Amino acid sequence: MNNTWYRSVVVGVDGSDESLAALSWATVTADLHGARLVVVAAHPAEADADPAAAGLAEEARERAHRAARAARERLHGWRPGGRDIEIRVLPGSAARVLAAQSTTDDLVVVGRRGLRAFDRALLGSVSSALAAGAPGTIAVVPAGAATGEPRKIRVGVGPTDEPDVLGTAFAEADARGRPLEVLHVTGTDPISSALLDMDPVAASWHEAAAVDLADRLARWSDKYPTVTYTVVIRRGDPVTALVHGLVRNDLLVVGGRRHSAVAGRLLRSVPDSVVRGAPCPVLVVHAHRHPVG
């Protein structure tokens, strides 16, 4: 495999089963891309000199070290990409520490627990914060997701996506030897879709979208000639369309950039909603971290 899309893959661990699943997914990904694997365990920064606060901080630091040790033991000496694994135990909230890592590393991976309210307030908030605001590309591995090779890879593309989204999807499909489904969604509800069908000017929306996508896909097809892909154009709610039919051993790629003022009111919550609802790992690509092609 001659693809070096990721130079390094960072995974956050906290000792939970979900973070260990994220570790497994990150290790496979680093191995496929010949990337360095970095395991990060975060703990709250030490508070003021208050003895009680200091004691809690020390306990949190020890938990982070235990999580790091558990991660190392879990890997059983595996050296993804033929490289030694780096372990970092860093002070600060998990979301802040991992977001900082994403400024210098190509991919940051985090686990996501179930959707109970208490879980959303803890680890779920980390994945949401990273998907929404981290400068780099984020992978969120939900509870119950498969950590091996995906059955298929789906990428959601908008009318003006940055090239990193398609580039990431093609790179993953190439590295993993899996087919790619390119999904473009337009319209948000049955009423708007019906109006489009009645409008003679908008009646050719499908053809116009297909032509536009063909031009954008040609670049990546030339770069990754072994990747087979299909194009699906649908109307409806973007979140519903993106996660429809996905299973735990798929991979979904979406963009995390800001949308235009009009589209933003409709789509600004798409990455977060997809991260919360998808049964499979989700790659959230923030624009122009490392230009490709």
XYZ file of C-alpha atoms in Angstrom:
293
model
C 0.000 0.000 0.000
C 1.627 3.222 -1.186
C -0.693 5.744 0.424
C 0.675 7.986 3.183
C -2.393 10.118 3.732
C -1.841 10.262 7.505
C 1.569 10.985 8.954
C 0.302 10.372 12.489
C -2.866 9.110 14.160
C -3.735 10.207 17.699
C -6.263 8.283 19.791
C -7.710 9.422 23.107
C -8.090 6.777 25.807
C -9.671 6.880 29.255
C -9.753 3.183 30.155
C -13.346 2.648 29.012
C -14.348 -0.112 26.591
C -15.355 2.571 24.100
C -11.942 4.204 24.132
C -10.254 0.818 23.755
C -12.447 0.151 20.718
C -11.319 3.514 19.343
C -7.749 2.404 20.030
C -8.272 -0.746 17.962
C -9.733 1.251 15.064
C -6.942 3.831 15.246
C -4.271 1.115 15.305
C -5.626 -0.556 12.180
C -5.869 2.833 10.453
C -2.326 3.829 11.397
C -1.050 0.475 10.163
C -2.844 0.812 6.818
C -1.487 4.306 6.243
C 2.006 3.650 7.545
C 1.410 6.339 10.137
C 2.791 6.861 13.624
C 0.306 5.970 16.373
C 0.098 8.298 19.386
C -1.978 7.285 22.430
C -3.155 10.210 24.573
C -4.683 10.069 28.055
C -5.812 13.399 29.524
C -6.424 14.439 33.106
C -7.681 17.725 34.602
C -4.958 20.254 35.234
C -3.959 20.499 38.881
C -6.117 23.010 40.716
C -5.047 25.520 43.325
C -3.288 24.522 46.511
C -6.530 23.319 48.108
C -5.618 19.873 49.549
C -8.951 18.338 48.537
C -8.627 19.570 44.967
C -5.017 18.451 44.837
C -6.040 14.978 45.960
C -8.693 14.738 43.248
C -6.214 15.943 40.652
C -3.742 13.280 41.718
C -6.414 10.579 41.425
C -7.334 11.803 37.950
C -3.683 11.799 36.909
C -3.270 8.241 38.146
C -6.388 7.152 36.232
C -4.914 8.668 33.092
C -1.661 6.765 33.604
C -3.630 3.540 34.168
C -5.554 4.161 30.956
C -2.304 4.681 29.081
C -0.837 1.482 30.508
C -3.997 -0.455 29.611
C -3.738 0.830 26.055
C -0.134 -0.277 25.752
C -0.987 -3.728 27.135
C -3.945 -3.992 24.766
C -1.661 -3.568 21.757
C 0.551 -6.526 22.766
C 3.661 -5.062 21.182
C 1.946 -4.200 17.876
C 3.991 -1.610 15.968
C 1.592 -0.133 13.384
C 3.377 0.937 10.248
C 6.553 -0.599 11.683
C 6.857 2.277 14.152
C 7.016 2.435 17.921
C 3.868 3.680 19.642
C 4.102 6.969 21.492
C 2.231 7.364 24.800
C 1.335 10.830 26.096
C -0.330 11.634 29.427
C -1.281 15.306 29.276
C -3.006 17.787 31.623
C -6.282 19.383 30.566
C -9.787 18.362 29.553
C -9.971 15.581 26.987
C -11.685 17.790 24.397
C -9.136 20.585 24.768
C -6.114 18.267 24.748
C -7.267 16.293 21.714
C -8.264 19.432 19.822
C -4.755 20.760 20.425
C -3.295 17.504 19.125
C -5.336 17.869 15.929
C -3.444 21.050 15.036
C -0.252 19.059 14.495
C -1.444 15.520 13.720
C -3.367 14.328 10.698
C -6.115 12.350 12.444
C -7.500 12.294 15.982
C -9.659 9.338 17.020
C -12.068 9.270 19.960
C -14.684 6.801 21.184
C -18.328 7.590 21.791
C -20.517 5.934 24.372
C -24.245 5.280 24.121
C -26.811 8.039 23.798
C -28.040 8.177 27.377
C -28.205 11.699 28.773
C -25.480 11.048 31.337
C -23.123 9.670 28.675
C -23.776 12.618 26.384
C -22.743 14.930 29.218
C -19.414 13.102 29.559
C -17.600 11.371 26.692
C -20.315 12.243 24.181
C -19.536 15.901 24.684
C -15.897 15.228 23.785
C -16.768 13.722 20.406
C -19.287 16.494 19.712
C -16.828 19.222 20.678
C -14.125 17.744 18.480
C -16.463 17.210 15.531
C -17.636 20.809 15.771
C -14.514 22.725 16.607
C -11.251 20.804 16.215
C -9.004 22.189 13.474
C -7.991 18.747 12.201
C -9.756 15.638 10.938
C -11.612 13.696 13.636
C -12.732 10.062 13.711
C -15.530 9.162 16.133
C -15.971 5.455 16.898
C -19.365 4.819 18.551
C -20.165 2.113 21.050
C -20.775 -1.172 19.242
C -19.051 -0.137 16.004
C -16.809 -2.652 14.287
C -13.114 -1.846 14.483
C -11.926 -3.957 11.555
C -12.210 -3.293 7.855
C -15.451 -1.596 6.738
C -17.992 -3.210 4.449
C -18.227 0.002 2.465
C -17.307 3.662 2.752
C -19.875 6.412 2.240
C -18.968 10.064 1.760
C -21.461 12.899 1.978
C -20.766 15.743 -0.441
C -22.472 19.117 -0.713
C -22.658 21.555 -3.616
C -19.402 23.304 -2.692
C -17.422 20.828 -0.581
C -13.782 21.487 0.070
C -11.585 18.908 -1.693
C -10.343 17.399 1.554
C -13.652 15.567 2.038
C -13.508 13.667 -1.242
C -9.748 13.315 -0.948
C -10.060 11.705 2.473
C -12.818 9.360 1.292
C -10.850 8.207 -1.753
C -7.684 7.784 0.315
C -9.527 5.616 2.832
C -11.201 3.539 0.111
C -7.830 3.023 -1.541
C -6.042 2.075 1.681
C -8.797 -0.275 2.806
C -9.622 -1.757 -0.589
C -13.317 -1.001 -0.233
C -15.907 0.503 -2.594
C -16.964 4.098 -2.151
C -20.489 5.483 -2.206
C -20.654 9.198 -2.993
C -23.883 10.630 -1.597
C -25.249 14.068 -2.459
C -28.419 15.193 -0.676
C -30.552 18.150 -1.737
C -33.886 19.322 -0.334
C -34.839 19.026 3.305
C -38.476 17.954 3.363
C -41.257 16.530 1.147
C -42.768 19.991 0.480
C -39.538 21.501 -0.829
C -38.897 18.393 -2.888
C -42.381 18.580 -4.395
C -41.856 22.237 -5.273
C -38.616 21.361 -7.017
C -40.430 18.709 -9.042
C -43.036 21.259 -10.146
C -40.485 23.913 -11.137
C -39.399 23.408 -14.785
C -36.125 25.226 -14.128
C -35.321 23.045 -11.124
C -36.562 19.860 -12.780
C -33.075 19.170 -14.115
C -31.534 19.305 -10.614
C -30.529 15.646 -10.744
C -28.748 15.991 -14.066
C -26.991 19.195 -13.039
C -25.856 17.675 -9.744
C -24.600 14.561 -11.507
C -22.560 16.631 -13.986
C -21.061 18.732 -11.200
C -20.132 15.656 -9.181
C -18.615 13.959 -12.217
C -16.233 16.851 -12.723
C -15.177 16.851 -9.084
C -14.823 13.077 -8.908
C -12.704 12.826 -12.024
C -9.682 14.266 -10.213
C -9.824 11.696 -7.451
C -10.606 8.803 -9.763
C -7.449 9.616 -11.700
C -5.421 9.771 -8.479
C -6.904 6.535 -7.103
C -7.708 4.427 -10.193
C -8.305 1.230 -8.211
C -11.151 2.756 -6.186
C -14.600 1.818 -7.470
C -17.388 4.226 -6.620
C -21.067 4.840 -7.181
C -22.903 8.158 -7.074
C -26.232 8.477 -5.246
C -28.256 11.698 -5.427
C -31.206 12.020 -3.078
C -33.622 14.574 -1.733
C -34.561 14.736 1.907
C -33.083 15.374 5.319
C -29.250 15.213 5.112
C -28.755 13.464 8.459
C -31.360 10.802 7.711
C -29.926 10.200 4.261
C -26.336 10.031 5.474
C -26.954 7.387 8.128
C -29.692 5.433 6.292
C -28.733 1.813 5.752
C -25.371 2.054 7.482
C -24.300 -0.796 9.745
C -21.650 -1.086 12.427
C -18.934 -2.195 10.016
C -19.232 0.712 7.570
C -17.325 4.010 7.483
C -18.914 7.424 6.935
C -16.988 10.524 5.821
C -18.524 13.992 6.186
C -17.295 17.559 6.015
C -17.016 19.687 9.128
C -16.629 23.108 7.574
C -19.033 26.013 8.018
C -21.769 26.393 5.433
C -23.103 29.518 3.731
C -25.596 31.647 5.647
C -28.638 30.042 4.013
C -27.399 26.464 4.088
C -25.947 26.922 7.553
C -29.360 27.377 9.105
C -30.307 23.977 7.713
C -27.058 22.000 7.820
C -24.850 23.429 10.548
C -25.782 20.596 12.937
C -25.283 17.810 10.386
C -21.816 16.638 11.545
C -22.832 16.586 15.210
C -26.138 14.833 14.465
C -24.394 12.273 12.281
C -21.737 11.625 14.919
C -24.470 11.034 17.502
C -26.600 8.838 15.263
C -24.340 6.751 13.041
C -23.770 3.108 14.068
C -20.316 3.088 12.446
C -17.111 5.117 12.690
C -17.449 8.652 11.296
C -14.648 10.768 9.839
C -15.334 14.499 10.182
C -13.016 16.340 7.799
C -12.244 19.970 8.493
C -11.209 21.851 5.389
C -7.654 22.210 4.126
C -5.649 20.652 6.938
C -3.256 18.997 4.493
C -4.042 19.723 0.817
C -3.800 16.677 -1.393
C -3.665 15.855 -5.073
